[in-house]
Backbone as JSON, one array per atom type, in Angstrom:
{
  "sequence": "STLVKALSTGSTMLKGERLLSKDTKIGYFAQHQLDLLRPESSPIDHLRDYAPDDREQDHRNYLGRFGFGGERIFEPVAPFSGGEKARLVLALMIRQGPNLLLLDEPLGALDLKLRERMKIELKALQADFDTTFVYITHDQSEALVCSDRLAVMRSGRVEHIGTPEQVYDNPRNSFVAKFLGAANLIQANLGNYALALVIYLLASFLSQFGMILCCVGIFPAGFWSYLVLAHALGETIRLNPTSAQT",
  "N": [[114.83, -115.51, -22.53], [117.5, -116.24, -22.21], [118.06, -116.94, -24.78], [117.66, -114.52, -26.22], [119.82, -112.93, -25.06], [121.93, -114.36, -25.89], [121.85, -113.82, -28.57], [122.08, -110.95, -28.47], [124.48, -110.22, -27.14], [126.08, -112.52, -26.95], [126.65, -113.48, -24.42], [125.45, -115.52, -22.95], [126.14, -117.93, -24.22], [127.24, -121.2, -24.41], [128.73, -122.78, -26.16], [129.81, -122.78, -29.6], [129.35, -120.48, -32.3], [128.8, -116.94, -32.78], [127.7, -115.11, -35.33], [127.59, -112.19, -37.08], [126.24, -109.97, -39.55], [128.1, -107.24, -40.99], [126.44, -105.07, -41.23], [124.47, -105.36, -39.39], [122.34, -104.0, -37.01], [121.59, -103.99, -33.76], [118.87, -103.78, -31.64], [117.95, -103.86, -28.16], [115.47, -104.63, -25.98], [114.64, -104.7, -22.69], [113.14, -105.04, -19.31], [114.9, -103.9, -17.41], [115.99, -101.75, -18.61], [114.4, -99.53, -18.19], [115.66, -97.97, -16.3], [117.4, -96.31, -17.67], [116.07, -94.0, -18.48], [115.92, -90.49, -18.09], [114.88, -88.99, -15.27], [114.03, -86.32, -14.97], [113.45, -85.49, -17.39], [111.17, -85.19, -20.28], [108.83, -87.28, -22.24], [109.01, -86.25, -24.94], [111.36, -84.76, -24.88], [113.2, -86.88, -24.55], [112.73, -88.23, -27.02], [113.58, -86.31, -28.85], [116.3, -86.59, -28.72], [116.93, -88.65, -30.35], [115.7, -87.97, -32.75], [116.3, -85.25, -33.7], [115.64, -83.48, -35.78], [113.1, -83.81, -36.53], [109.74, -82.46, -36.84], [107.74, -81.02, -34.21], [105.15, -81.92, -34.47], [105.51, -84.37, -35.64], [106.76, -85.76, -33.77], [104.7, -85.74, -31.79], [102.78, -87.4, -33.12], [104.15, -89.77, -33.35], [104.67, -90.56, -30.6], [102.08, -90.8, -29.82], [101.28, -93.2, -30.82], [102.23, -94.92, -29.01], [100.7, -94.5, -26.79], [100.98, -91.96, -25.65], [99.86, -88.79, -25.25], [98.57, -85.44, -25.79], [99.33, -83.03, -23.2], [100.72, -84.72, -21.81], [103.17, -85.64, -23.02], [105.03, -83.72, -22.46], [105.59, -83.76, -19.84], [107.7, -84.56, -16.9], [109.3, -87.71, -16.64], [109.6, -88.99, -14.23], [107.36, -89.52, -12.27], [106.03, -91.4, -13.69], [104.25, -94.44, -14.39], [105.38, -97.93, -14.12], [104.54, -99.21, -16.5], [104.14, -97.18, -18.39], [106.72, -96.06, -18.54], [107.96, -98.35, -19.67], [106.67, -98.41, -22.15], [107.63, -95.98, -23.22], [110.4, -96.4, -23.35], [110.44, -98.5, -25.2], [109.43, -97.17, -27.41], [111.48, -95.39, -27.96], [113.59, -97.1, -28.52], [112.76, -98.41, -30.94], [112.64, -96.18, -32.56], [115.23, -95.65, -33.07], [115.88, -97.22, -35.14], [116.84, -99.95, -35.56], [117.84, -102.85, -37.34], [117.46, -105.38, -36.37], [115.65, -106.13, -33.76], [115.45, -107.04, -30.47], [113.14, -108.28, -28.23], [112.32, -108.66, -24.95], [109.87, -109.77, -23.18], [108.18, -107.45, -23.61], [105.77, -106.3, -23.14], [105.0, -106.88, -20.59], [104.73, -105.26, -18.35], [102.4, -103.86, -18.67], [98.87, -102.94, -18.46], [95.95, -105.03, -18.98], [94.19, -103.99, -21.03], [95.67, -102.07, -22.32], [97.77, -103.65, -23.15], [96.57, -105.3, -25.01], [95.99, -103.54, -27.03], [98.6, -102.7, -27.72], [99.73, -104.98, -28.75], [98.77, -105.08, -31.39], [99.63, -102.72, -32.34], [102.48, -102.95, -32.18], [102.84, -104.83, -34.2], [102.14, -103.43, -36.55], [104.07, -101.41, -36.35], [106.4, -102.89, -36.72], [106.08, -103.5, -39.43], [106.04, -100.95, -40.64], [108.61, -99.99, -40.07], [110.14, -101.9, -41.15], [111.65, -103.8, -39.78], [113.23, -106.62, -38.27], [111.76, -108.47, -35.77], [112.56, -110.17, -32.78], [110.83, -111.76, -30.54], [110.12, -112.38, -27.25], [108.01, -114.08, -25.22], [105.71, -115.17, -22.67], [103.1, -115.18, -23.0], [100.55, -116.52, -24.81], [98.67, -115.59, -26.49], [99.81, -113.2, -27.33], [102.09, -114.14, -28.7], [100.87, -115.56, -30.89], [99.5, -113.39, -32.16], [101.49, -111.48, -32.76], [103.43, -112.55, -34.3], [105.23, -113.7, -37.32], [106.51, -115.94, -37.68], [106.69, -118.63, -35.46], [108.1, -119.99, -32.55], [107.93, -122.58, -30.19], [109.23, -123.14, -27.17], [110.9, -125.37, -24.82], [112.65, -125.94, -21.98], [115.04, -125.02, -23.11], [114.9, -126.02, -25.66], [113.84, -126.19, -28.96], [110.49, -126.97, -29.49], [108.6, -126.8, -31.6], [108.4, -125.16, -34.64], [107.04, -122.74, -36.84], [104.56, -121.16, -38.89], [102.14, -119.12, -37.15], [99.66, -120.21, -37.68], [100.23, -122.81, -38.46], [101.41, -123.98, -36.21], [99.44, -123.73, -34.28], [97.26, -124.99, -35.45], [98.23, -127.62, -36.14], [99.94, -128.93, -33.98], [102.99, -130.2, -32.88], [103.49, -131.87, -30.9], [101.98, -133.06, -27.77], [102.69, -131.29, -25.63], [103.04, -128.81, -27.04], [100.46, -128.47, -28.05], [98.92, -128.21, -25.63], [100.15, -126.01, -24.5], [99.61, -123.83, -26.09], [96.89, -123.36, -25.61], [93.62, -124.31, -24.44], [93.62, -127.48, -24.99], [92.0, -130.03, -26.74], [92.47, -133.28, -26.13], [92.46, -136.35, -27.5], [92.34, -139.74, -26.78], [93.3, -143.0, -28.09], [93.35, -146.46, -27.72], [95.2, -148.92, -29.03], [95.93, -152.3, -29.95], [97.96, -153.21, -31.52], [101.1, -152.37, -32.64], [101.92, -151.85, -35.32], [99.55, -151.24, -36.54], [98.76, -149.0, -35.1], [100.78, -147.32, -35.75], [100.43, -146.93, -38.56], [97.77, -145.74, -38.55], [98.39, -143.44, -37.22], [100.38, -142.21, -38.98], [98.84, -141.93, -41.18], [96.74, -140.25, -40.25], [98.18, -137.94, -39.55], [99.19, -137.09, -42.01], [96.76, -136.61, -43.38], [95.78, -134.62, -41.71], [97.08, -132.29, -42.48], [95.64, -131.22, -44.42], [93.44, -130.45, -43.2], [91.49, -132.31, -42.88], [91.05, -134.18, -40.87], [91.41, -134.9, -37.31], [94.38, -133.59, -35.69], [97.08, -135.56, -35.15], [99.18, -136.0, -32.53], [100.97, -137.66, -31.16], [102.42, -141.04, -30.52], [102.4, -143.65, -28.28], [103.79, -146.08, -26.08], [101.51, -148.09, -24.23], [101.36, -150.09, -22.37], [101.68, -153.74, -22.28], [101.97, -155.03, -25.48], [100.22, -152.9, -26.3], [99.18, -149.86, -27.58], [99.08, -146.26, -27.64], [97.44, -143.78, -29.31], [97.5, -140.34, -29.64], [95.46, -137.76, -30.16], [94.71, -134.31, -31.35], [92.21, -132.01, -31.07], [90.96, -128.96, -32.27], [88.77, -126.8, -30.65], [87.13, -125.04, -31.99], [86.85, -126.26, -34.44], [85.24, -128.38, -34.21], [82.1, -129.84, -34.98], [78.72, -130.49, -34.01], [76.2, -132.48, -35.3], [72.79, -132.9, -35.34], [71.12, -136.06, -35.78], [68.5, -136.28, -36.34], [65.37, -134.4, -36.29], [64.47, -134.81, -33.7], [66.49, -135.25, -31.95]],
  "CA": [[115.74, -114.5, -22.17], [118.89, -116.77, -22.46], [118.32, -116.88, -26.29], [117.84, -113.11, -26.52], [121.08, -112.46, -24.59], [122.91, -114.92, -26.74], [121.79, -113.01, -29.82], [122.5, -109.64, -28.31], [125.95, -110.04, -26.86], [126.73, -113.81, -26.82], [127.06, -113.67, -23.07], [124.93, -116.77, -22.39], [126.55, -118.95, -25.1], [128.22, -122.15, -23.83], [129.69, -123.2, -27.24], [129.34, -122.42, -30.91], [129.79, -119.15, -32.72], [127.84, -115.88, -32.88], [128.2, -114.51, -36.47], [126.63, -111.15, -37.44], [126.62, -109.17, -40.68], [128.67, -105.91, -40.56], [125.42, -104.08, -41.2], [123.5, -105.54, -38.39], [122.23, -103.08, -35.93], [120.75, -104.63, -32.91], [118.26, -103.03, -30.4], [117.62, -104.89, -27.18], [114.55, -104.15, -24.98], [114.3, -105.46, -21.42], [112.56, -104.23, -18.34], [115.85, -103.22, -16.64], [116.39, -100.57, -19.34], [113.77, -98.37, -17.7], [116.49, -97.09, -15.47], [118.16, -95.43, -18.5], [115.41, -92.68, -18.69], [116.21, -89.38, -17.32], [113.72, -88.72, -14.48], [113.58, -84.92, -14.98], [113.09, -85.2, -18.87], [109.81, -85.61, -20.69], [108.89, -88.18, -23.4], [109.47, -85.56, -26.12], [112.84, -84.56, -24.64], [113.9, -88.19, -24.88], [112.6, -88.56, -28.4], [114.35, -85.37, -29.68], [117.69, -87.0, -28.64], [117.04, -89.59, -31.49], [115.11, -87.46, -33.98], [116.31, -83.87, -33.45], [115.29, -82.71, -36.98], [111.63, -83.9, -36.79], [108.8, -81.48, -36.33], [106.97, -81.35, -32.96], [103.82, -82.72, -34.74], [105.92, -85.66, -36.0], [106.94, -86.24, -32.29], [103.36, -86.1, -31.26], [102.18, -88.47, -33.82], [104.92, -91.01, -33.06], [104.47, -90.9, -29.29], [100.7, -91.16, -29.77], [101.2, -94.64, -31.23], [102.5, -95.69, -27.72], [99.71, -94.04, -25.81], [101.37, -90.77, -25.05], [99.21, -87.73, -25.92], [98.3, -84.12, -25.07], [100.37, -82.42, -22.48], [101.61, -85.83, -21.16], [104.44, -85.8, -23.64], [105.93, -82.61, -21.94], [105.75, -83.93, -18.31], [108.84, -85.37, -16.49], [108.86, -89.18, -16.53], [109.77, -89.52, -12.89], [106.23, -90.17, -11.59], [105.3, -92.34, -14.67], [104.11, -95.88, -13.94], [106.25, -98.86, -14.89], [104.07, -99.57, -17.76], [104.42, -96.03, -19.1], [108.24, -96.08, -18.77], [108.24, -99.4, -20.61], [106.29, -97.93, -23.5], [108.56, -94.92, -23.75], [111.78, -97.1, -23.71], [110.21, -99.22, -26.42], [109.32, -96.25, -28.55], [112.84, -94.88, -28.17], [114.37, -98.2, -29.07], [112.26, -98.64, -32.29], [112.91, -94.98, -33.28], [116.64, -95.61, -33.45], [115.94, -97.88, -36.42], [117.58, -101.21, -35.6], [117.28, -103.88, -38.31], [117.17, -106.57, -35.52], [115.08, -105.76, -32.37], [115.18, -108.12, -29.54], [112.16, -107.81, -27.28], [112.14, -109.55, -23.94], [108.76, -109.56, -22.47], [107.99, -105.96, -23.72], [104.41, -105.81, -22.71], [104.73, -107.44, -19.32], [104.34, -104.26, -17.17], [101.21, -103.08, -19.1], [97.59, -103.53, -18.01], [95.39, -105.95, -20.11], [93.59, -103.21, -22.08], [96.72, -101.46, -23.13], [98.53, -104.78, -23.73], [95.85, -105.81, -26.26], [96.25, -102.39, -28.08], [100.06, -102.63, -28.04], [99.93, -106.18, -29.65], [98.37, -104.62, -32.76], [100.53, -101.51, -32.72], [103.79, -103.48, -32.48], [102.87, -105.55, -35.56], [102.14, -102.33, -37.47], [105.36, -100.65, -36.27], [107.33, -103.78, -37.39], [105.91, -103.36, -40.95], [106.42, -99.61, -40.92], [110.06, -99.63, -39.97], [110.83, -102.96, -41.88], [112.62, -104.39, -38.86], [113.08, -108.0, -37.73], [111.65, -108.6, -34.28], [112.65, -111.44, -31.92], [109.98, -111.41, -29.46], [110.11, -113.37, -26.17], [106.85, -113.87, -24.44], [105.05, -116.29, -22.11], [101.66, -114.96, -23.24], [100.25, -117.31, -25.86], [97.91, -114.77, -27.56], [100.84, -112.22, -27.9], [102.88, -114.9, -29.67], [100.02, -115.76, -32.07], [99.09, -112.15, -32.84], [102.61, -110.62, -33.16], [104.5, -113.24, -35.05], [105.02, -114.3, -38.66], [106.92, -117.41, -37.4], [106.53, -118.76, -33.98], [108.82, -121.06, -32.0], [107.68, -122.86, -28.89], [110.5, -123.71, -26.51], [110.8, -125.94, -23.5], [114.0, -126.31, -21.4], [116.1, -124.68, -24.0], [114.88, -126.84, -26.86], [112.65, -125.8, -29.71], [109.61, -128.06, -29.68], [107.86, -126.56, -32.8], [108.49, -123.81, -35.25], [106.36, -122.61, -37.98], [103.76, -120.03, -38.72], [101.16, -119.24, -36.09], [98.54, -121.13, -38.03], [100.73, -124.21, -38.51], [101.71, -124.45, -35.01], [98.23, -123.84, -33.67], [96.32, -126.01, -36.06], [98.9, -128.87, -36.25], [100.99, -128.92, -33.03], [103.92, -131.29, -33.17], [103.31, -132.72, -29.76], [101.02, -132.7, -26.79], [103.19, -130.11, -24.97], [102.77, -127.6, -27.85], [98.97, -128.37, -28.04], [98.53, -127.68, -24.3], [100.79, -124.7, -24.19], [98.86, -122.76, -27.0], [95.51, -123.11, -25.23], [92.87, -125.45, -23.87], [93.56, -128.46, -26.06], [91.09, -131.3, -26.62], [93.3, -134.4, -26.5], [91.55, -137.62, -27.53], [93.21, -141.02, -26.72], [92.73, -144.25, -28.65], [94.21, -147.49, -27.44], [95.29, -149.98, -30.03], [96.62, -153.4, -29.49], [99.0, -153.58, -32.45], [101.91, -151.2, -32.92], [101.93, -151.51, -36.66], [98.22, -150.62, -36.87], [98.74, -147.74, -34.47], [101.66, -146.36, -36.53], [99.71, -146.68, -39.77], [96.79, -144.81, -38.34], [99.06, -142.2, -36.78], [100.92, -141.55, -40.07], [97.75, -141.5, -42.18], [96.02, -139.06, -39.69], [99.12, -136.91, -39.52], [99.11, -136.73, -43.4], [95.4, -136.03, -43.75], [95.45, -133.39, -40.99], [97.61, -131.16, -43.1], [94.61, -130.63, -45.38], [92.25, -130.04, -42.5], [90.45, -133.41, -43.0], [90.68, -134.9, -39.58], [92.16, -134.41, -36.17], [95.78, -133.57, -35.73], [97.75, -136.48, -34.3], [100.45, -135.45, -31.92], [101.91, -138.79, -30.6], [102.05, -142.41, -30.37], [103.13, -143.99, -27.08], [103.39, -147.47, -25.48], [100.47, -147.98, -23.15], [101.27, -151.38, -21.77], [102.23, -154.88, -22.97], [101.17, -155.16, -26.77], [99.17, -151.87, -26.51], [99.81, -148.52, -27.9], [98.17, -145.16, -27.5], [97.48, -142.74, -30.25], [97.01, -139.14, -29.09], [95.04, -136.79, -31.24], [94.4, -133.1, -30.82], [91.06, -131.37, -31.91], [90.63, -127.56, -32.03], [87.32, -126.69, -30.27], [86.36, -124.32, -33.12], [86.71, -127.13, -35.59], [84.28, -129.42, -33.95], [80.65, -129.54, -35.2], [77.8, -131.45, -33.62], [75.04, -132.28, -36.1], [71.76, -133.89, -35.03], [70.75, -136.99, -36.88], [67.12, -136.1, -36.81], [64.78, -133.31, -35.53], [64.09, -135.19, -32.39], [67.78, -135.51, -31.18]],
  "C": [[117.17, -114.93, -22.46], [119.11, -116.58, -23.95], [118.54, -115.51, -26.68], [119.29, -112.57, -26.17], [122.27, -113.03, -25.37], [123.0, -114.22, -28.15], [122.36, -111.61, -29.68], [124.06, -109.52, -28.08], [126.75, -111.37, -26.88], [127.13, -114.13, -25.42], [126.59, -114.96, -22.48], [125.33, -118.01, -23.26], [127.46, -119.87, -24.37], [129.21, -122.65, -24.94], [128.98, -122.62, -28.52], [129.8, -120.99, -31.17], [128.62, -118.17, -33.02], [128.32, -114.95, -34.12], [127.03, -113.44, -36.9], [127.13, -110.4, -38.7], [127.21, -107.85, -40.18], [127.6, -104.84, -40.49], [124.32, -104.33, -40.16], [123.46, -104.53, -37.27], [121.26, -103.5, -34.96], [120.18, -103.66, -31.78], [117.72, -104.11, -29.48], [116.7, -104.19, -26.16], [114.39, -105.08, -23.95], [113.88, -104.58, -20.37], [113.62, -103.47, -17.57], [116.23, -101.86, -17.3], [115.47, -99.29, -18.9], [114.57, -97.43, -16.89], [117.36, -96.17, -16.28], [117.4, -94.11, -18.84], [115.86, -91.76, -17.71], [115.0, -88.88, -16.55], [113.13, -87.3, -14.77], [113.15, -84.56, -16.48], [111.82, -85.79, -19.34], [109.99, -86.69, -21.88], [109.38, -87.57, -24.64], [110.9, -85.21, -26.07], [113.58, -85.8, -25.07], [113.94, -88.42, -26.4], [113.46, -87.59, -29.29], [115.86, -85.84, -29.62], [117.89, -87.88, -29.88], [116.58, -88.97, -32.74], [115.08, -85.82, -33.79], [115.75, -82.93, -34.61], [113.78, -82.82, -37.28], [110.88, -82.82, -36.18], [108.08, -82.0, -35.11], [105.79, -82.25, -33.33], [104.2, -84.15, -35.13], [106.22, -86.45, -34.58], [105.63, -86.72, -31.68], [102.73, -87.27, -31.79], [102.86, -89.78, -33.49], [104.6, -91.46, -31.62], [103.02, -91.32, -29.09], [100.41, -92.62, -30.07], [101.52, -95.47, -29.97], [101.78, -95.19, -26.64], [100.06, -92.84, -25.03], [100.68, -89.56, -25.87], [99.02, -86.52, -25.12], [99.48, -83.6, -24.35], [101.23, -83.45, -21.76], [102.94, -85.91, -21.74], [105.42, -84.7, -23.12], [106.21, -82.82, -20.4], [106.99, -84.75, -18.02], [108.39, -86.9, -16.33], [109.02, -89.71, -15.23], [108.57, -90.18, -12.22], [105.5, -91.09, -12.53], [105.33, -93.76, -14.02], [105.19, -96.73, -14.71], [105.91, -99.17, -16.32], [104.32, -98.38, -18.81], [105.88, -95.91, -19.52], [108.56, -97.11, -19.8], [107.86, -99.02, -22.03], [107.18, -97.01, -24.11], [109.81, -95.52, -24.17], [111.59, -97.86, -25.03], [110.06, -98.33, -27.55], [110.7, -95.64, -28.93], [113.72, -95.89, -28.94], [114.06, -98.41, -30.65], [112.68, -97.42, -33.11], [114.32, -94.92, -33.7], [116.92, -96.41, -34.73], [116.84, -99.05, -36.52], [117.0, -102.15, -36.72], [117.07, -105.22, -37.61], [116.75, -106.1, -34.23], [114.67, -106.89, -31.59], [114.3, -107.62, -28.45], [111.9, -108.89, -26.23], [111.04, -109.15, -23.02], [108.37, -108.03, -22.49], [106.7, -105.49, -23.2], [104.04, -106.33, -21.2], [104.38, -106.51, -18.26], [103.03, -103.52, -17.56], [99.94, -103.7, -18.55], [96.97, -104.29, -19.33], [94.86, -105.12, -21.23], [94.65, -102.64, -23.03], [97.64, -102.52, -23.85], [97.9, -105.22, -25.03], [96.1, -104.78, -27.39], [97.59, -102.51, -28.61], [100.41, -103.85, -28.94], [99.84, -105.7, -31.19], [99.34, -103.57, -33.28], [101.98, -102.01, -32.95], [103.92, -104.14, -33.88], [102.87, -104.46, -36.6], [103.49, -101.61, -37.51], [106.43, -101.55, -36.99], [107.31, -103.59, -38.91], [106.4, -102.06, -41.3], [107.89, -99.42, -41.07], [110.87, -100.89, -40.67], [111.87, -103.63, -41.06], [112.21, -105.84, -38.44], [112.93, -107.9, -36.24], [111.84, -110.03, -33.85], [111.97, -111.11, -30.76], [109.73, -112.51, -28.52], [108.88, -113.06, -25.3], [106.35, -115.24, -23.78], [103.56, -116.21, -22.41], [101.36, -115.6, -24.61], [99.63, -116.47, -26.96], [98.96, -113.71, -28.11], [101.64, -112.96, -29.02], [102.19, -115.19, -31.02], [99.68, -114.54, -32.84], [100.28, -111.57, -33.43], [103.53, -111.26, -34.07], [104.14, -113.67, -36.46], [105.57, -115.77, -38.63], [107.12, -117.51, -36.01], [107.32, -120.15, -33.65], [108.41, -121.38, -30.57], [108.84, -123.7, -28.3], [110.25, -124.36, -25.18], [112.2, -126.46, -23.12], [115.14, -126.2, -22.44], [116.14, -125.28, -25.4], [113.69, -126.41, -27.65], [111.83, -127.04, -30.02], [108.9, -128.07, -31.06], [108.2, -125.31, -33.33], [107.76, -123.88, -36.57], [105.52, -121.37, -37.95], [102.79, -120.19, -37.59], [100.09, -120.29, -36.45], [99.05, -122.55, -38.11], [100.91, -124.74, -37.18], [100.34, -124.65, -34.14], [97.26, -124.86, -34.28], [96.93, -127.46, -36.03], [100.09, -129.01, -35.24], [101.77, -130.29, -33.18], [103.8, -132.36, -32.05], [102.26, -132.32, -28.71], [101.38, -131.53, -25.94], [102.82, -128.85, -25.71], [101.21, -127.41, -27.83], [98.52, -127.75, -26.77], [98.96, -126.35, -24.01], [99.98, -123.51, -25.0], [97.4, -122.59, -26.56], [94.93, -124.41, -24.65], [92.67, -126.53, -24.97], [92.59, -129.64, -25.74], [91.88, -132.5, -27.15], [92.49, -135.64, -26.32], [92.46, -138.82, -27.67], [92.46, -142.15, -27.4], [93.72, -145.24, -28.38], [94.11, -148.59, -28.49], [96.22, -151.06, -29.66], [97.78, -153.81, -30.37], [99.79, -152.28, -32.89], [101.91, -150.79, -34.43], [100.67, -150.81, -37.06], [98.2, -149.2, -36.26], [99.65, -146.79, -35.28], [101.07, -146.03, -37.87], [98.59, -145.52, -39.62], [97.34, -143.5, -38.01], [99.66, -141.44, -38.08], [99.91, -141.05, -41.09], [96.97, -140.32, -41.63], [96.82, -137.85, -39.72], [99.12, -136.27, -40.98], [97.85, -135.91, -43.72], [95.1, -134.64, -42.98], [96.06, -132.11, -41.57], [96.63, -130.51, -44.05], [93.3, -130.3, -44.6], [91.16, -131.05, -42.49], [90.04, -134.06, -41.77], [91.42, -134.25, -38.39], [93.66, -134.46, -36.52], [96.41, -134.6, -34.72], [99.07, -135.95, -33.72], [101.25, -136.49, -31.17], [101.42, -140.08, -30.6], [102.99, -142.93, -29.27], [102.75, -145.4, -26.61], [102.45, -147.23, -24.37], [100.35, -149.38, -22.38], [101.76, -152.52, -22.74], [101.31, -155.08, -24.3], [100.02, -154.05, -26.92], [99.79, -150.6, -26.66], [98.69, -147.45, -27.92], [98.44, -144.12, -28.6], [96.85, -141.49, -29.69], [96.73, -138.14, -30.16], [94.68, -135.44, -30.66], [93.26, -132.57, -31.73], [90.92, -129.88, -31.4], [89.16, -127.5, -31.64], [86.56, -125.96, -31.27], [86.2, -125.05, -34.3], [85.69, -128.25, -35.48], [82.84, -129.05, -34.21], [79.77, -130.7, -34.79], [76.58, -131.4, -34.48], [74.06, -133.27, -35.73], [71.44, -134.88, -36.12], [69.33, -136.94, -37.25], [66.53, -134.89, -35.94], [64.48, -133.62, -34.11], [65.33, -135.32, -31.49], [68.39, -134.14, -30.98]]
}
């Protein structure tokens, strides 16, 4: 959230510069914007404010992508749930056509079933409108599904940045490995630092080609003892019997 506010207005910046192209049009979605909806107006009334020349069927089709259908689009939003209001605000935000859309936990108020649907829909909308999304979430599956590039942050610092496949398959450290799911961390104690370093570097190089485990750290483990920490994805492990009797 601090990063999104820095991009949006610069209000959370402690130092440095915020430089934007003159053609940058920023949209910013956060839960507090639900209060901007007019309680007595319907979803289609709100949408007409931004697309007055579109046909009613165009409005129906667009709102349908956010879960609004039938006569629901003509009902006042006052009794809508928090999740429904969040979907409507998100729909209106995207319809304004920003070329940079900042999304701060956009699906947080939705139930699980709708959240799963909206993950896919947001990805499709991003492609349809050719808009860059900066998407903040604490939900690992949202991050993996919705992103083209993924940054894992801890205490204001980027721990790892890359494609979802790169970050998931080859996490930079144990924090990233654990954050993205149930990691299988395997420890190996070695008595010689030079040997531990060689093994770590070799394993890290080979892991880029999917040949062995992904090594995520080398740490002191006592006097003349070092620990190599490796990460193995559960879906990449295969157990093969040595004979028909085992």
